[in-house]
mmCIF file of C-alpha atoms in Angstrom:
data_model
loop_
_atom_site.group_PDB
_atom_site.id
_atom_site.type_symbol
_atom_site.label_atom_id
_atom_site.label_comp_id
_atom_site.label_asym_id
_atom_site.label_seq_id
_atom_site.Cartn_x
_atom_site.Cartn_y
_atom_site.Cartn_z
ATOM 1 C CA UNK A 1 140.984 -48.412 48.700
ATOM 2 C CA UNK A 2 140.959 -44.696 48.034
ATOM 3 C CA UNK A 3 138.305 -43.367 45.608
ATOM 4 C CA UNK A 4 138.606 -40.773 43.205
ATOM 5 C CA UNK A 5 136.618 -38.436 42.007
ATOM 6 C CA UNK A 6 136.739 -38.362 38.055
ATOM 7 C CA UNK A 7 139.366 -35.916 36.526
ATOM 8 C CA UNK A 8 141.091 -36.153 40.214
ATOM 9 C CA UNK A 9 144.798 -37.084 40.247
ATOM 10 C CA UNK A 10 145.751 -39.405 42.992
ATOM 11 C CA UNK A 11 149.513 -38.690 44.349
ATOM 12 C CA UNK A 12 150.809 -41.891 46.678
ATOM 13 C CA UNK A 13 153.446 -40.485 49.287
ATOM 14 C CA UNK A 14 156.181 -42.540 50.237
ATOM 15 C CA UNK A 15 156.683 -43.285 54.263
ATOM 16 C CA UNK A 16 159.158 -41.126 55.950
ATOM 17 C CA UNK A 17 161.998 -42.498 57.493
ATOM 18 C CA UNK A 18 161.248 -40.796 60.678
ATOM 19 C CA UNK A 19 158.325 -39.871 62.664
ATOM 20 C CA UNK A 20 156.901 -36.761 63.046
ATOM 21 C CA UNK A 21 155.864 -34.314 66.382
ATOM 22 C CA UNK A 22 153.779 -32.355 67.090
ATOM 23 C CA UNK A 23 152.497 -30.217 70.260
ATOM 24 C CA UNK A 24 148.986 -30.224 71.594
ATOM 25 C CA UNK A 25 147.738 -27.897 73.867
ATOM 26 C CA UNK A 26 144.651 -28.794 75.997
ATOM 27 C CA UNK A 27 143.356 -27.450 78.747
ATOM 28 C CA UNK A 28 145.582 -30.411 80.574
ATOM 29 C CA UNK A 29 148.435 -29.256 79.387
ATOM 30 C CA UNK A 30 150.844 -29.614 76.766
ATOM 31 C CA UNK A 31 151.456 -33.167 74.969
ATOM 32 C CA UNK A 32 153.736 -33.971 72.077
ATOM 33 C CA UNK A 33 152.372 -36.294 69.966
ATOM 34 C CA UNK A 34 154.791 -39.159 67.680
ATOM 35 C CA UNK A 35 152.847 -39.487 64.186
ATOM 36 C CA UNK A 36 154.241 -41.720 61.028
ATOM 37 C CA UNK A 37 154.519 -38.967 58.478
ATOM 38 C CA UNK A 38 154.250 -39.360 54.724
ATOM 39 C CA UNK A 39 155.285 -37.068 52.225
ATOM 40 C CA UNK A 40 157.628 -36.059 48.866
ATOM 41 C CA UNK A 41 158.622 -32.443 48.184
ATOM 42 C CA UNK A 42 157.473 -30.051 50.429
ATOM 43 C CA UNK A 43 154.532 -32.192 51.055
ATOM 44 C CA UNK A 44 153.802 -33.850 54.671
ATOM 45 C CA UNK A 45 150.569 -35.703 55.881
ATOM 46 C CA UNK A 46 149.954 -37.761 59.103
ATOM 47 C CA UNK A 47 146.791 -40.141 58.941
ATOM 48 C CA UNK A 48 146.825 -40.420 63.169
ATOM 49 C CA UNK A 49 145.978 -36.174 62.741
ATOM 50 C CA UNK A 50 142.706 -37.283 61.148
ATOM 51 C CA UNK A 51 142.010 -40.291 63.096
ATOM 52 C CA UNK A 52 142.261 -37.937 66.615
ATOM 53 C CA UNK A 53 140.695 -35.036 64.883
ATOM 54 C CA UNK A 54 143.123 -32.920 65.858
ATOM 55 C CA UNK A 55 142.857 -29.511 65.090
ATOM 56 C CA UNK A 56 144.880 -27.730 62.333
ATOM 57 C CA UNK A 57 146.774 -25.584 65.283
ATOM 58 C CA UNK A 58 148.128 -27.072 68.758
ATOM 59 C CA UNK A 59 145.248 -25.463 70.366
ATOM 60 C CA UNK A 60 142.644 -27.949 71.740
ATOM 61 C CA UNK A 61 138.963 -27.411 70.339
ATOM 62 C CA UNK A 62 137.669 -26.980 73.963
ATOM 63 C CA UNK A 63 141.135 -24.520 74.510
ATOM 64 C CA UNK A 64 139.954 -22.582 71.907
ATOM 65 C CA UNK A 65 136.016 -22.467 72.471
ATOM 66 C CA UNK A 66 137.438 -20.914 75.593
ATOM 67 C CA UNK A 67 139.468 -18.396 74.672
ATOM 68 C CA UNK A 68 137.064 -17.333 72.387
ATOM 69 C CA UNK A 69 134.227 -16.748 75.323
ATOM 70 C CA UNK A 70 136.746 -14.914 76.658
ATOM 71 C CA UNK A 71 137.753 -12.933 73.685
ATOM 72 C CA UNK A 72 134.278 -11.738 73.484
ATOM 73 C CA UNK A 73 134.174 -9.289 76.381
ATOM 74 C CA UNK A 74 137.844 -8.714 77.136
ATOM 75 C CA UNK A 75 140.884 -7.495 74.587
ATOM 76 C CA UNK A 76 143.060 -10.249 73.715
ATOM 77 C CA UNK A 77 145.610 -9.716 76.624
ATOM 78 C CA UNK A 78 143.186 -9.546 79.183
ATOM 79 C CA UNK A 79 141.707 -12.928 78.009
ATOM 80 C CA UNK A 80 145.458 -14.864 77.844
ATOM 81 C CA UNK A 81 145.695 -13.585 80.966
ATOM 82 C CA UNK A 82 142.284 -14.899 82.506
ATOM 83 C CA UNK A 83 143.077 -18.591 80.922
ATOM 84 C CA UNK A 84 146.571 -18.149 82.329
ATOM 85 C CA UNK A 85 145.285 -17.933 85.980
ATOM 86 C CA UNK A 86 142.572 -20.178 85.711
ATOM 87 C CA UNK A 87 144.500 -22.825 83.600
ATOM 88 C CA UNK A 88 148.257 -22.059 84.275
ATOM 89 C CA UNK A 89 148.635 -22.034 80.428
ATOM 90 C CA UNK A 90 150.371 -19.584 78.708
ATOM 91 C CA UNK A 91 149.328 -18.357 75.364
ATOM 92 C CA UNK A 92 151.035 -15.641 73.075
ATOM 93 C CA UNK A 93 148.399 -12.547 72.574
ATOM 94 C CA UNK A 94 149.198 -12.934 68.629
ATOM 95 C CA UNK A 95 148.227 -16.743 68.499
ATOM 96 C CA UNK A 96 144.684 -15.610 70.218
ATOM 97 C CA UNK A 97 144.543 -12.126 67.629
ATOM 98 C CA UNK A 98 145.232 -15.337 64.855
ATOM 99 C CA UNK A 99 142.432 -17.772 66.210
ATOM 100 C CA UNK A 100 140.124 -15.416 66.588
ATOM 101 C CA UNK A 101 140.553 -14.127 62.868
ATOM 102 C CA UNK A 102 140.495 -17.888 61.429
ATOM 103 C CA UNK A 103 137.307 -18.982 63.554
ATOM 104 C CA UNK A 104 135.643 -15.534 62.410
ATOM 105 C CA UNK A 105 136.256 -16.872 58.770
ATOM 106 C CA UNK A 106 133.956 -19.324 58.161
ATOM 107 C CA UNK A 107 131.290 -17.422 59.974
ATOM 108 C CA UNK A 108 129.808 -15.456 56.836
ATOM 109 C CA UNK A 109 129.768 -19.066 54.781
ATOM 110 C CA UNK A 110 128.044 -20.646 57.935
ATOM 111 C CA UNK A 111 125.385 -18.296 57.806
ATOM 112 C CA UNK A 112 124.690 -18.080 54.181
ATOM 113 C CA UNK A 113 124.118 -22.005 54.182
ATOM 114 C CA UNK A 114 121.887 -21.640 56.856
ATOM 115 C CA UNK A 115 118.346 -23.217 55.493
ATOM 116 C CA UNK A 116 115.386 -21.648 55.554
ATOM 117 C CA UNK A 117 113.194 -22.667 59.127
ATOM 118 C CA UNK A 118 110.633 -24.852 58.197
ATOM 119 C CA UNK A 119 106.672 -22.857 58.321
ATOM 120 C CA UNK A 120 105.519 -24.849 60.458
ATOM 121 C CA UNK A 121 108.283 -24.201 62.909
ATOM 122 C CA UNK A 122 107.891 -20.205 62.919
ATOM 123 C CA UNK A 123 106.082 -17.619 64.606
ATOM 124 C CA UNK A 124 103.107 -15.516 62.890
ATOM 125 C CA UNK A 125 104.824 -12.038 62.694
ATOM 126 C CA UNK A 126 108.325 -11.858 61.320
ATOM 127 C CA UNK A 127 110.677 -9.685 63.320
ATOM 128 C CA UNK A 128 113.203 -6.958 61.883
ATOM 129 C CA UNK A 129 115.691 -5.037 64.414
ATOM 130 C CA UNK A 130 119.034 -3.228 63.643
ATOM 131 C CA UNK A 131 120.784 -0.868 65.573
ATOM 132 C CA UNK A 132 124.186 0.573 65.430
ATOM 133 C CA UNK A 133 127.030 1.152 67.648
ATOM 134 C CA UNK A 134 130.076 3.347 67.511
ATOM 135 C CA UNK A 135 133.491 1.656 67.853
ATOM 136 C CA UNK A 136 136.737 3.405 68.891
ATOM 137 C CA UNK A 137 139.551 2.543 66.086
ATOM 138 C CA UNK A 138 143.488 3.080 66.866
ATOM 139 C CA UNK A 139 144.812 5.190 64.106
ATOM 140 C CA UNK A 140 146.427 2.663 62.021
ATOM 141 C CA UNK A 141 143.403 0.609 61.652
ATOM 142 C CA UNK A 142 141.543 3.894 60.462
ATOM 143 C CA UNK A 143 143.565 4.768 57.987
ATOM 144 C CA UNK A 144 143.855 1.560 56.620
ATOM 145 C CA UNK A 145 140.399 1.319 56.310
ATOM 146 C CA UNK A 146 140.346 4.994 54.540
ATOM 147 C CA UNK A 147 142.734 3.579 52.409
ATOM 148 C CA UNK A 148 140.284 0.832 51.131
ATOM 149 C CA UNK A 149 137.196 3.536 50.950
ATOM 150 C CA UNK A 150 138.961 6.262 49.083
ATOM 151 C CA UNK A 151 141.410 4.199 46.921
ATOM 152 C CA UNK A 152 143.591 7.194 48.006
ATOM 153 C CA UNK A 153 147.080 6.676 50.347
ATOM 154 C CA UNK A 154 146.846 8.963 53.124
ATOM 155 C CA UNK A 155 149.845 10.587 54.837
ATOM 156 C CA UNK A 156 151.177 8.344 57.420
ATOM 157 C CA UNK A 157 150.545 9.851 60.903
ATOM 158 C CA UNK A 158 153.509 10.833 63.019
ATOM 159 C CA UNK A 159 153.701 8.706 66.517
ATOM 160 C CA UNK A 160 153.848 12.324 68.767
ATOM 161 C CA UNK A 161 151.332 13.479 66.941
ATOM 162 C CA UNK A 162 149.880 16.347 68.857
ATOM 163 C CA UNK A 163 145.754 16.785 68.429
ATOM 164 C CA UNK A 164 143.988 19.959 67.570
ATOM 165 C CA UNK A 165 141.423 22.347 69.588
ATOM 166 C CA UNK A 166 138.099 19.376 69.499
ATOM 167 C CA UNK A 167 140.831 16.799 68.216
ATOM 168 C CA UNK A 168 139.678 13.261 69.680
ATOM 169 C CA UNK A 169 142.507 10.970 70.179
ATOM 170 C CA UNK A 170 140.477 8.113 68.447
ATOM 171 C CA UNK A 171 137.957 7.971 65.813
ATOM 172 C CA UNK A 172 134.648 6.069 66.025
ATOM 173 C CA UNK A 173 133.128 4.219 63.464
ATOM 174 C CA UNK A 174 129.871 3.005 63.076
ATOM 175 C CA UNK A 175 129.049 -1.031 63.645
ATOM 176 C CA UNK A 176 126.054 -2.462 62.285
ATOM 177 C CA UNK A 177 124.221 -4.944 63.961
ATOM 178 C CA UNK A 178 120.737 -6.693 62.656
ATOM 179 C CA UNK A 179 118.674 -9.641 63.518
ATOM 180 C CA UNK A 180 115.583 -11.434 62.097
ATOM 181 C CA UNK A 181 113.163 -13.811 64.002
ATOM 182 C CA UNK A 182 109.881 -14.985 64.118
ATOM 183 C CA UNK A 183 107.236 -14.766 66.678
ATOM 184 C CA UNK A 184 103.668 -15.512 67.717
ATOM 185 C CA UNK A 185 101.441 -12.430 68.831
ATOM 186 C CA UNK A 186 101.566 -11.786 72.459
ATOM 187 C CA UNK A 187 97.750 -10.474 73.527
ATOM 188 C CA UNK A 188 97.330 -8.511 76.222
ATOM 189 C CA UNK A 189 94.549 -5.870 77.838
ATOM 190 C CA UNK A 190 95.165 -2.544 78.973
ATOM 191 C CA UNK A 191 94.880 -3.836 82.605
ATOM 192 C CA UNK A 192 97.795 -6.181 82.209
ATOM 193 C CA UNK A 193 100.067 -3.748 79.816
ATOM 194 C CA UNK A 194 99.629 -1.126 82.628
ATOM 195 C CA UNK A 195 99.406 -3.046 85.928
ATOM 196 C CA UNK A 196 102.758 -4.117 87.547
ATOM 197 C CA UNK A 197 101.760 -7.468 88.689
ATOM 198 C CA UNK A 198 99.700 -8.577 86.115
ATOM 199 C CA UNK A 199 102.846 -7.906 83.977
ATOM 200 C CA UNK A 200 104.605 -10.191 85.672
ATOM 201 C CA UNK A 201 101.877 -12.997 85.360
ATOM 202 C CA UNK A 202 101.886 -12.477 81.459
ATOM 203 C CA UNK A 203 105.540 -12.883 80.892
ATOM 204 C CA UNK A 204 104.847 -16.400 82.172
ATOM 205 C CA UNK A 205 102.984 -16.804 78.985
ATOM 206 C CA UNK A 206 105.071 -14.550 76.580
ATOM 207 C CA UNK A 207 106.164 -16.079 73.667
ATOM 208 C CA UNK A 208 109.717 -16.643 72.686
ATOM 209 C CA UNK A 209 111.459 -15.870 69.363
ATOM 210 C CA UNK A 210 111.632 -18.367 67.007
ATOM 211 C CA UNK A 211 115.038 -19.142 64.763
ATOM 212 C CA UNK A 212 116.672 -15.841 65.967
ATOM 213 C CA UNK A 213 119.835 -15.080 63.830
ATOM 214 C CA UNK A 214 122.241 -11.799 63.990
ATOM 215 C CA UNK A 215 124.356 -10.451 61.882
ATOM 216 C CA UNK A 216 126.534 -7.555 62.669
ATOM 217 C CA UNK A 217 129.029 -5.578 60.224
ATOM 218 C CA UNK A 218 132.043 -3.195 61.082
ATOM 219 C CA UNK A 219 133.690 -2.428 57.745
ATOM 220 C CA UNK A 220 130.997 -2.233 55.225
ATOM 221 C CA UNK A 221 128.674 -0.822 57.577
ATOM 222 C CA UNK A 222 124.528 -0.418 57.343
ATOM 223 C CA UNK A 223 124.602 -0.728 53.646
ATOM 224 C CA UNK A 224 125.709 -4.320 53.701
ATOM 225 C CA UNK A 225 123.565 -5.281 57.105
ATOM 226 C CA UNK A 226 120.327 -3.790 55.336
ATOM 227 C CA UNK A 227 120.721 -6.006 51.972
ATOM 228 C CA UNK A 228 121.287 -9.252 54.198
ATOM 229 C CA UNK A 229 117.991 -8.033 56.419
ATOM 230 C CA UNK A 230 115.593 -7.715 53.326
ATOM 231 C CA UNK A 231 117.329 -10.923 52.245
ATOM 232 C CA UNK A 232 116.404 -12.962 55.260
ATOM 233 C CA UNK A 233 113.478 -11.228 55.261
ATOM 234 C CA UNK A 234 112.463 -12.900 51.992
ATOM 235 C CA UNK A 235 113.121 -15.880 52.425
ATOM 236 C CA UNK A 236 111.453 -16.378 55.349
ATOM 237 C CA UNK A 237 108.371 -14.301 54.234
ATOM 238 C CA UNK A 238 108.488 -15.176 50.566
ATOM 239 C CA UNK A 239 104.786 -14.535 50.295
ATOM 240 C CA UNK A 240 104.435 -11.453 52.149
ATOM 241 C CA UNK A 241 101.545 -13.126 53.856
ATOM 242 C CA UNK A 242 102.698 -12.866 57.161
ATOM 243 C CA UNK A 243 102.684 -9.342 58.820
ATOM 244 C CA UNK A 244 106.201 -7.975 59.339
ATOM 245 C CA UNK A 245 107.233 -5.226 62.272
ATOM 246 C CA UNK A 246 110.974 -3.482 61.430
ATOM 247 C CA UNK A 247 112.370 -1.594 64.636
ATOM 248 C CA UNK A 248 115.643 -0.065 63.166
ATOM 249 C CA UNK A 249 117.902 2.573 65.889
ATOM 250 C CA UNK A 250 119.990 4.192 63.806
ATOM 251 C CA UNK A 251 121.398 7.586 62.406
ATOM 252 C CA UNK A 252 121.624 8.517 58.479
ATOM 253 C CA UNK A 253 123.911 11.017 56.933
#
């Protein structure tokens, strides 16, 4: 029994005549899975795909959770490379550019659904921090992104091109990155602000941030960061009744 939502069309597939593989990749090793296929014109399901979760690539979940830690500090060859030694599986550089980009996808969505923390849950004084950090772009990736800023095609840049007196051979641009939290005050004297080792008694007691989330934005910049911050910052704060402290690091032109 399949149900339907109302003005939903429900297509039946017919059974293939043969079954269909497919390659999964876990940290294991490789396995190629036999599925019964259905399908008509162009179109091909397997119900065993659901029933194993399997993911929409051969890459495992766990494979993938992985590689992504990886990803995170090292370039994308670095990071094959590391899972190669560790794992003895290979993986193409491009597949781990492509995973990366599809898990980073649903990330904005994620966030925006978040729900609000509940009152009772949060700290007394809402926290506000951004900062920003300058990150070296290859040519081609800047001028496609002065491309989309100026609506203007610039002249493509010769490969031997040769760099001016104060030239840089790379151009930095400037990555936003915010985060919003809640916590409860932290009192202290003078004695134990000052004194060495009654600073290290009071972090025993220091109070941790509550529902911390961060945001950070390379292509649209501060603009876009500071309109999620204030935002956030309503929602959690709709009132205004709880005091709010903003520590922002950043340079203005």
């Amino acid at each position: 029994m399949v149900k339907v939502e109302p003005g939903e069309l429900l297509q039946i597939l017919p059974r293939l005549d043969s079954s269909r593989s497919r390659s999964y990749l876990s940290i294991f090793g490789d396995v190629t899975i036999e599925r019964t296929g259905y399908g008509h014109d162009r179109l091909e399901v397997a119900l065993l795909d659901a029933r194993l979760h399997l993911p929409r690539r051969q890459y495992s979940y766990l494979l993938q959770q992985w590689l992504a830690a990886f990803v995170i500090d090292d370039a994308h060859a670095e990071a094959v490379q590391k899972l190669q030694t560790i794992l003895g599986i290979s993986i193409p550089v491009r597949a781990s550019e492509n995973l990366n980009r599809e898990q980073a996808s649903g990330v904005e969505l994620f966030q925006d659904s978040s729900p609000v923390p509940e009152p009772s849950q949060e700290g007394g004084i809402i926290m506000v921090s951004a900062d920003c950090k300058g990150v070296p772009l290859v040519r081609s990736a800047l001028a496609g992104i002065e491309e989309d800023e100026t609506r203007e095609t610039p002249a493509p840049s010769s490969p031997h091109h040769r760099r001016g007196k104060g030239e840089k051979a790379n151009t930095k641009r400037m990555a936003a990155v915010g985060a919003v939290y809640t916590i409860e005050p932290f009192v202290r004297t003078i004695d134990e602000v000052i004194d060495e080792l009654q600073r290290k008694k009071a972090k025993r007691r220091r109070p941790h941030p509550q529902h911390k989330r961060v945001r950070a934005d390379l292509l649209l910049g501060k603009v876009s960061l500071f309109v999620w911050l204030v935002d956030e910052l309503c929602r959690r704060n709709p009132e205004g009744t709880n005091p709010d402290i903003s520590l922002l690091v950043m340079s203005w032109k």
